[in-house]
Short mmCIF file of C-alpha atoms and ligand atoms in Angstrom, two decimals:
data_model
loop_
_atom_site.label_atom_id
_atom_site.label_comp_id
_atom_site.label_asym_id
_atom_site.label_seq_id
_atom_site.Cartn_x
_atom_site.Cartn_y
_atom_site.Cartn_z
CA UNK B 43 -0.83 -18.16 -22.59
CA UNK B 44 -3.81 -18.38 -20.49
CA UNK B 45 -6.97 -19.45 -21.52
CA UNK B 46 -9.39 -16.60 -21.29
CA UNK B 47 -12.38 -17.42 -18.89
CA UNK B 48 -15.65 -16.06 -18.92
CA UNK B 49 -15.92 -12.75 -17.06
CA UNK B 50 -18.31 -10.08 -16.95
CA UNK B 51 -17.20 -7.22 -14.50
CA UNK B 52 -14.45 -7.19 -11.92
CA UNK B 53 -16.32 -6.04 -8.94
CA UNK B 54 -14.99 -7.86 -5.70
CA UNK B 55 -12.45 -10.53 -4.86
CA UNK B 56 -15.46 -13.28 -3.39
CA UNK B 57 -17.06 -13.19 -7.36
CA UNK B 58 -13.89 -14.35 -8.41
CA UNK B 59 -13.10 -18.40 -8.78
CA UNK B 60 -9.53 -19.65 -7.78
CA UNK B 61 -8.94 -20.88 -11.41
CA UNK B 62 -10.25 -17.46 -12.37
CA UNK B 63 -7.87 -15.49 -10.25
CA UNK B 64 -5.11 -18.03 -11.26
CA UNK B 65 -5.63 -17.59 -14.43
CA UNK B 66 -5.64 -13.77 -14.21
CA UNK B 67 -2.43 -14.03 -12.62
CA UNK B 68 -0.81 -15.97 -15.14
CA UNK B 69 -2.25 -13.59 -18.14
CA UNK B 70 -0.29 -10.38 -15.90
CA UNK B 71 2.88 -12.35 -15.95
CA UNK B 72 2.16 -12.54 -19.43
CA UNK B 73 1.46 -9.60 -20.64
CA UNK B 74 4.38 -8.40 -18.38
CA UNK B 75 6.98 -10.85 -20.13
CA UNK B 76 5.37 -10.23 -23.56
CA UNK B 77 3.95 -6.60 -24.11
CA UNK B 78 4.58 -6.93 -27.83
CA UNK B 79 2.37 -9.72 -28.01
CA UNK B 80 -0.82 -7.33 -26.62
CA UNK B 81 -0.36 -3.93 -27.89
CA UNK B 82 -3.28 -4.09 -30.25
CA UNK B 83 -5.47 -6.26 -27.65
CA UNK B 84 -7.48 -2.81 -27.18
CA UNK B 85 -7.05 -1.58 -30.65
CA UNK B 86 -9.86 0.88 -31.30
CA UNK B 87 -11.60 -0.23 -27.70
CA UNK B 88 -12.02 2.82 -25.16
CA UNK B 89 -12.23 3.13 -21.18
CA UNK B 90 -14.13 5.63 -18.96
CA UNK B 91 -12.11 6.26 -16.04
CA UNK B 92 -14.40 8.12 -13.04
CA UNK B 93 -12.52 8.99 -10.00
CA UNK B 94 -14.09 10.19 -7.23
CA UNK B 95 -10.93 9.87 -4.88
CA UNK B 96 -7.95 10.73 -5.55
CA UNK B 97 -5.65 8.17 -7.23
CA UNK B 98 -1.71 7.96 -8.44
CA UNK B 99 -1.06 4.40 -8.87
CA UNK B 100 -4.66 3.47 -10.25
CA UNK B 101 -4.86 6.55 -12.49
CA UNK B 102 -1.50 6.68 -14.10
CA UNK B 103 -1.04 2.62 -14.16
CA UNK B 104 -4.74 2.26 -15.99
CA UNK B 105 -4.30 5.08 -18.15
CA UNK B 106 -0.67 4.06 -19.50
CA UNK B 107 -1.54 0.29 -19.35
CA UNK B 108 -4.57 0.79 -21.56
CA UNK B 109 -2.19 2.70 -23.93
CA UNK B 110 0.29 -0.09 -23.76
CA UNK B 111 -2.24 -1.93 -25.01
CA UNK B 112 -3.60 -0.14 -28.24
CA UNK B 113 -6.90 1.67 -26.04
CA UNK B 114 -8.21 4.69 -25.46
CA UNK B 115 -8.38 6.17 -21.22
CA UNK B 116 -10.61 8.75 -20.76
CA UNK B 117 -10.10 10.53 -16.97
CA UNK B 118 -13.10 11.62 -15.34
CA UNK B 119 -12.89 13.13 -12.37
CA UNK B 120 -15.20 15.38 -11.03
CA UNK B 121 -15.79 17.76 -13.12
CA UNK B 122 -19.12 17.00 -14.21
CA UNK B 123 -20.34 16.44 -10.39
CA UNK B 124 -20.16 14.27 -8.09
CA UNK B 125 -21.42 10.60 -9.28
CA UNK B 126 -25.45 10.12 -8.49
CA UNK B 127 -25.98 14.05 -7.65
CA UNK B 128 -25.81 15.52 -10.87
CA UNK B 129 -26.93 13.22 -12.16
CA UNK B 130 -28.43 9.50 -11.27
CA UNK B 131 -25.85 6.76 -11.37
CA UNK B 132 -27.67 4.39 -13.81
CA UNK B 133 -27.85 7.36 -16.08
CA UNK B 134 -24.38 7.23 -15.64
CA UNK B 135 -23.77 4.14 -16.76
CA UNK B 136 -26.11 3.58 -19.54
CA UNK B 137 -24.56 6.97 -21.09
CA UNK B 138 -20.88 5.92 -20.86
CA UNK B 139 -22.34 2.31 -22.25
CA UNK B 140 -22.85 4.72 -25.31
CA UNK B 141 -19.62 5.59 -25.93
CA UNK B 142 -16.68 3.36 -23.92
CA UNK B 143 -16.16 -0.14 -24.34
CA UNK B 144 -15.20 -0.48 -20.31
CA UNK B 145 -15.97 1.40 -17.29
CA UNK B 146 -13.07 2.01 -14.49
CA UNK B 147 -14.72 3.46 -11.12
CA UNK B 148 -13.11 4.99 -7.71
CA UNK B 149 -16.08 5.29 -5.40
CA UNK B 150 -17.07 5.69 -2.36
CA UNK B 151 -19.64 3.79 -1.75
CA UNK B 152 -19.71 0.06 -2.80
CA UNK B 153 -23.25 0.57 -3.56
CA UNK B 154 -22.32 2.90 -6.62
CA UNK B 155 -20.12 0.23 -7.96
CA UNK B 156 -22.91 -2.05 -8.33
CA UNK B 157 -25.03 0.36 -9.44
CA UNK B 158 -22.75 0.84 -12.43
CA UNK B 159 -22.60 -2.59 -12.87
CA UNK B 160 -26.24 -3.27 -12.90
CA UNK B 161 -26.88 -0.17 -15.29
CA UNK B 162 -23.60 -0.31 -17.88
CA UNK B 163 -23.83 -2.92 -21.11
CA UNK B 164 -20.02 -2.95 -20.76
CA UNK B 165 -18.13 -3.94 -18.40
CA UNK B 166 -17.18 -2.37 -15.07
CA UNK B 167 -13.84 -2.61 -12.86
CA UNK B 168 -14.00 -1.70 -9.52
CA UNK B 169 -10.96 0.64 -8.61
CA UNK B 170 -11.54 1.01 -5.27
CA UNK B 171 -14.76 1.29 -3.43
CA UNK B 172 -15.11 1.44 0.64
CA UNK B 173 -15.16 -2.62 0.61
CA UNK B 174 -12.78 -3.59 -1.73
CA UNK B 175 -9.66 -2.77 -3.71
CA UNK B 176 -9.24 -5.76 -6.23
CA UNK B 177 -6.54 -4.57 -8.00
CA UNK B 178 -4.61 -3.96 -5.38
CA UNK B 179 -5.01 -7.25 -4.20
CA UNK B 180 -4.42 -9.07 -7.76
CA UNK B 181 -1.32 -7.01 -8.42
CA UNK B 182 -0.07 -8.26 -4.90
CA UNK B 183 -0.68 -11.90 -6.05
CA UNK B 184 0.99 -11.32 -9.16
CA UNK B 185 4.02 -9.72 -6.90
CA UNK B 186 3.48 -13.40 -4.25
CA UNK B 187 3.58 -15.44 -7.51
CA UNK B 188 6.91 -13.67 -8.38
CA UNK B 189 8.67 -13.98 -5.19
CA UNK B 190 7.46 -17.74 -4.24
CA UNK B 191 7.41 -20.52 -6.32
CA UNK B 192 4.49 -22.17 -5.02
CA UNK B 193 1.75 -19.91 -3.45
CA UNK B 194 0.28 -23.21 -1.52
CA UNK B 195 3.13 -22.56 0.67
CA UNK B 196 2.86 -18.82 1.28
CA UNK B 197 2.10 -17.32 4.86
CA UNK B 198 0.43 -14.00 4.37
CA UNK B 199 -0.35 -11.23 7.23
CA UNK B 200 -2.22 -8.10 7.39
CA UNK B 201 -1.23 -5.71 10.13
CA UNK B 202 -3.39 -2.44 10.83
CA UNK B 203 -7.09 -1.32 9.98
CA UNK B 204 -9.21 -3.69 8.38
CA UNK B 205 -10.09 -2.23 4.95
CA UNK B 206 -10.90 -2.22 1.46
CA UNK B 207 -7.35 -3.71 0.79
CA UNK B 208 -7.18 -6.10 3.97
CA UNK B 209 -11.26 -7.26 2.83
CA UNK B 210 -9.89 -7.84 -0.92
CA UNK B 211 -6.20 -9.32 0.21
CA UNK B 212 -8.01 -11.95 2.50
CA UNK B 213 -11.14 -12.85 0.15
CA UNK B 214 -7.92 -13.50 -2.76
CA UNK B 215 -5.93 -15.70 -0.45
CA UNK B 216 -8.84 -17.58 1.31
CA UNK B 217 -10.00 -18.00 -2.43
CA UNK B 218 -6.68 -19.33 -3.74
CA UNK B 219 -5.49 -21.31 -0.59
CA UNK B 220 -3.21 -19.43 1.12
CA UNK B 221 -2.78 -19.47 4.91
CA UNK B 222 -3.57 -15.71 6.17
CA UNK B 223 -3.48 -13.86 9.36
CA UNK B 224 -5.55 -10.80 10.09
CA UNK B 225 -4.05 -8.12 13.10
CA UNK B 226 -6.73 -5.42 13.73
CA UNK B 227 -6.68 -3.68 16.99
CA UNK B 228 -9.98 -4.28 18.66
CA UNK B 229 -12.90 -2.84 17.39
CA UNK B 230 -11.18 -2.19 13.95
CA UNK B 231 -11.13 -5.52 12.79
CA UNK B 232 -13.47 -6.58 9.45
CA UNK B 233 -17.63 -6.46 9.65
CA UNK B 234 -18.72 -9.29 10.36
CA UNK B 235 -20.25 -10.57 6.78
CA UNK B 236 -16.77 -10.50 5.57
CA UNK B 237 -14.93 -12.08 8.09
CA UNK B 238 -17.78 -15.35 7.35
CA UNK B 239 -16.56 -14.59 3.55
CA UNK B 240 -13.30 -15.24 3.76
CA UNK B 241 -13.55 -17.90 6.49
CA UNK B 242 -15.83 -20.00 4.25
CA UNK B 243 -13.85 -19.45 1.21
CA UNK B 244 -10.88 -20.63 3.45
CA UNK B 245 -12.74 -23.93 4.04
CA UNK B 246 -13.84 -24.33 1.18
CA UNK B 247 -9.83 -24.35 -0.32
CA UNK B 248 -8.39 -25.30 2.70
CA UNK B 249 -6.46 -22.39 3.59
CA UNK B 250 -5.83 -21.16 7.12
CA UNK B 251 -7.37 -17.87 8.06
CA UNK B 252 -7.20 -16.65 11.68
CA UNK B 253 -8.58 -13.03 12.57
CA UNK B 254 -7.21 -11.83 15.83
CA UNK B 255 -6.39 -8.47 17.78
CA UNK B 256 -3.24 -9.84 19.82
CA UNK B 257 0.08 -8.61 17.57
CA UNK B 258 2.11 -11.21 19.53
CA UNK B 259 0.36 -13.76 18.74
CA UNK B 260 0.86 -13.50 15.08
CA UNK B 261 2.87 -16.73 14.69
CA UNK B 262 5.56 -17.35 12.15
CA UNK B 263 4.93 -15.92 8.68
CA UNK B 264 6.56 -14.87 4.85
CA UNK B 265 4.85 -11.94 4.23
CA UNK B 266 3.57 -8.51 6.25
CA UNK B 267 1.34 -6.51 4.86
CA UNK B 268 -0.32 -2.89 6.50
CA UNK B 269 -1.91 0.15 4.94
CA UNK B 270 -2.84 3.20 6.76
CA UNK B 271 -4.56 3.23 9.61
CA UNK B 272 -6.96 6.21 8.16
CA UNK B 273 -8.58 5.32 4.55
CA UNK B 274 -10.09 8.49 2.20
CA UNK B 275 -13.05 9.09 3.36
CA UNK B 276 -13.08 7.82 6.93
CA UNK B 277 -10.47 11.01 7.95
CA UNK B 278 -11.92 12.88 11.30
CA UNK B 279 -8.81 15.32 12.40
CA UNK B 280 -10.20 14.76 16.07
CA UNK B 281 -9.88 11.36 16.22
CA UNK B 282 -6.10 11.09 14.73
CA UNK B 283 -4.35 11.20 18.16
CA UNK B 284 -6.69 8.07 19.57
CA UNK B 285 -6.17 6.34 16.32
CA UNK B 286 -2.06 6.70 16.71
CA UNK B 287 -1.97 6.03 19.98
CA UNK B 288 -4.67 2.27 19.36
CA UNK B 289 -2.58 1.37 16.45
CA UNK B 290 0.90 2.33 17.64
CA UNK B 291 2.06 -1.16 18.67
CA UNK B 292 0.43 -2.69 15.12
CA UNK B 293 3.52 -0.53 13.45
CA UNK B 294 4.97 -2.95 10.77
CA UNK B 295 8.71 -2.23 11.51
CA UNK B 296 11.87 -4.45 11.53
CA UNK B 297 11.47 -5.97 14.49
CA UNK B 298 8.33 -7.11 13.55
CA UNK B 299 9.86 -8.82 10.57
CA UNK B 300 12.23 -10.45 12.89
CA UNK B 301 9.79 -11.53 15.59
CA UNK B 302 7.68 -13.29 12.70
CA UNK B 303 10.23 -14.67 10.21
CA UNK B 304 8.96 -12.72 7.36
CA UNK B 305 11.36 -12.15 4.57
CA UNK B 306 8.94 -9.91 2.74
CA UNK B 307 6.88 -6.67 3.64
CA UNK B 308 4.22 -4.64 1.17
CA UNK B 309 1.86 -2.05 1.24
CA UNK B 310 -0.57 -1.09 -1.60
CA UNK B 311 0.69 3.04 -0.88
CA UNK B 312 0.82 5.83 -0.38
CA UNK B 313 2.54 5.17 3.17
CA UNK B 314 2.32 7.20 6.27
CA UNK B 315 5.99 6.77 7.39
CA UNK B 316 6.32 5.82 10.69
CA UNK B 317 2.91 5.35 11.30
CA UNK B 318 1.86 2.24 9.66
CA UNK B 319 5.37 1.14 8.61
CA UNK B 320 8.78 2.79 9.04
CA UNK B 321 11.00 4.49 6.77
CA UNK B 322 13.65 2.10 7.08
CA UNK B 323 11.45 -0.71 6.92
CA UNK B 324 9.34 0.37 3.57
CA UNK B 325 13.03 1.23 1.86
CA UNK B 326 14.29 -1.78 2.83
CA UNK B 327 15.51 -4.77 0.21
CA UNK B 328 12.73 -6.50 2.24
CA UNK B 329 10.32 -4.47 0.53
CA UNK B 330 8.30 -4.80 -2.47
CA UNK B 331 6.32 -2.49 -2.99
CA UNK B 332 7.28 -0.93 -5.89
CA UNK B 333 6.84 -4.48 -7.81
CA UNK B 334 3.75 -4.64 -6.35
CA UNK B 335 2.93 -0.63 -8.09
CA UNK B 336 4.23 -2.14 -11.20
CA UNK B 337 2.54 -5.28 -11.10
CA UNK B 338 -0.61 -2.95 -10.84
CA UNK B 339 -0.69 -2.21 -14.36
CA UNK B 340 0.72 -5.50 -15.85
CA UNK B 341 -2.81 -6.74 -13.33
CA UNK B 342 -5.52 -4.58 -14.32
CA UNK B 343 -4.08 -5.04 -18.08
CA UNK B 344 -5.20 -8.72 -17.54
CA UNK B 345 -8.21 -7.83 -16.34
CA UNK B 346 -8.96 -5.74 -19.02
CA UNK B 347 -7.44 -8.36 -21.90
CA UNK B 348 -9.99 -10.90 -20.22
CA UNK B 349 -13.23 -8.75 -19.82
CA UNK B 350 -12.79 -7.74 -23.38
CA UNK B 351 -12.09 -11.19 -24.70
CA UNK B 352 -15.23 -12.29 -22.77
CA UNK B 353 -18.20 -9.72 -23.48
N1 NVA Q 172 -7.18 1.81 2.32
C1 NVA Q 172 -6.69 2.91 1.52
C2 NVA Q 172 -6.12 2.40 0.24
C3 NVA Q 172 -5.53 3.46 -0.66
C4 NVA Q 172 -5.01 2.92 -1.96
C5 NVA Q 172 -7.80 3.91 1.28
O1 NVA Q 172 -8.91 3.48 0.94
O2 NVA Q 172 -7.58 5.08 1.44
#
């Protein structure tokens, strides 16, 4: 058991300590090993859910999860508007303060995250916003933890579009020291405040992290990640063809694996088969994505254990 740190929202991956995010792992593993033991952590406790993107993983994992653990998930989609037009989104917040104990938002905009955060009295998660996608990313390091005994040792690489999940995946591993490799095809790789992010917070734990646009020079590595090439809300019909045609020699496929070394390929879903990845590839025993969907759940249950245990 884990001793429960001090957190007040989960927001993005750079607010996040390594012992925090350590810690957070081990509390997943946890809870994973040991439901029993937390099935009452949320007794009585209830969680706004507001999606403004569609969602399977994050919607079904929090809403059982917080069952699993004695709460109460309330979905809201958008049926009462879309967030800050109906309404403002610090009138959002301080009415859901009213009634939930925790606040779980898909956005858009990073800018309504923190907007909820600023306004709420209760906690707020950050399902997925245009920057980041931190429980993607902890659920991942939960799956890393799982697969290799010693995460010091652990070569990680992103293939594809720099993203919410590549911004999150690299801030965690700079954060917790482990050597990372970012493939973006020119002109899609990170903005520039985040690349200084994660290359500070590599420094500062003395992880590698190299950025580049060449595929072949992607050295030897464990793990390959990608997502799509196309997140929700950047979609433009007109622009798919250029888009397959840039990204078509980033596809994560099995001779990538061999080329690299890597025993182990994931993606945070859904998959575009045969864009991004291919069928074979993303069915393969070399995959792990569907311990990383799980781990989702067993991840944002920590979370959730830990925010509650600290406000
Ligand atoms: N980068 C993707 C992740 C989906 C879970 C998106 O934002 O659409």
């Amino acid at each position: 058991m884990t001793t429960l740190m001090n957190l007040q929202h989960y927001l993005a991956d750079d607010q996040l300590s390594k012992v925090q995010i350590l810690d957070l792992i081990t509390l997943a593993r946890d809870i994973k090993q040991q439901p029993e033991n937390y099935s009452q952590a949320l007794a009585g406790k209830s969680v706004a859910m507001i999606f403004e993107k569609p969602s399977l993983r994050t919607h079904v994992s929090f809403d059982l999860g917080i069952n699993k653990l004695g709460g109460h998930a309330l979905y809201l989609g958008q049926q009462n508007g879309k967030l800050g037009e109906r309404e403002r989104v610090s009138d959002y917040a301080k009415n859901l303060s009213c009634y939930t104990d925790t606040i779980v938002a898909r956005v858009f905009s990073n800018e309504s995250i923190e907007q909820l955060a600023h306004h709420a009295s209760v906690p707020v998660i950050n399902a997925l916003c245009d920057l980041y996608h931190p429980c993607q990313a902890l659920a991942d390091f939960v799956t890393l933890a799982e697969n290799f005994a010693d995460l010091s040792q652990v070569k990680l690489a992103y293939v594809g579009d720099a993203n919410n999940v590549s911004n999150s995946l690299m801030l965690m591993a700079a954060t917790v020291g482990v050597d990372f490799t970012l493939v973006c095809p020119e002109g899609h790789g990170p903005a520039a405040d985040m690349l200084m992010k994660a290359k500070t917070l590599a420094k500062n734990s003395g992880a590698m992290f190299n950025s580049i646009s060449d595929i072949n020079a992607i050295g030897q590595q464990d793990v390959i990640y990608t997502d799509t090439w196309v997140s929700m809300g950047d979609e433009n019909p007109s622009q798919k063809a250029v888009i397959l045609e840039k990204f078509a020699s980033y596809q994560v496929n099995h001779q990538l694996m061999v080329a690299t070394g890597a025993s182990t390929v994931m993606h945070c879903q859904p998959a575009h088969l045969e864009e991004e990845i291919t069928t074979e590839l993303f069915d393969s025993d070399m995959s792990v994505v569907f311990q990383s969907a799980e781990n989702r759940m067993w991840a944002q249950n920590a979370v959730l254990v830990t925010l509650l245990a600290s406000n």
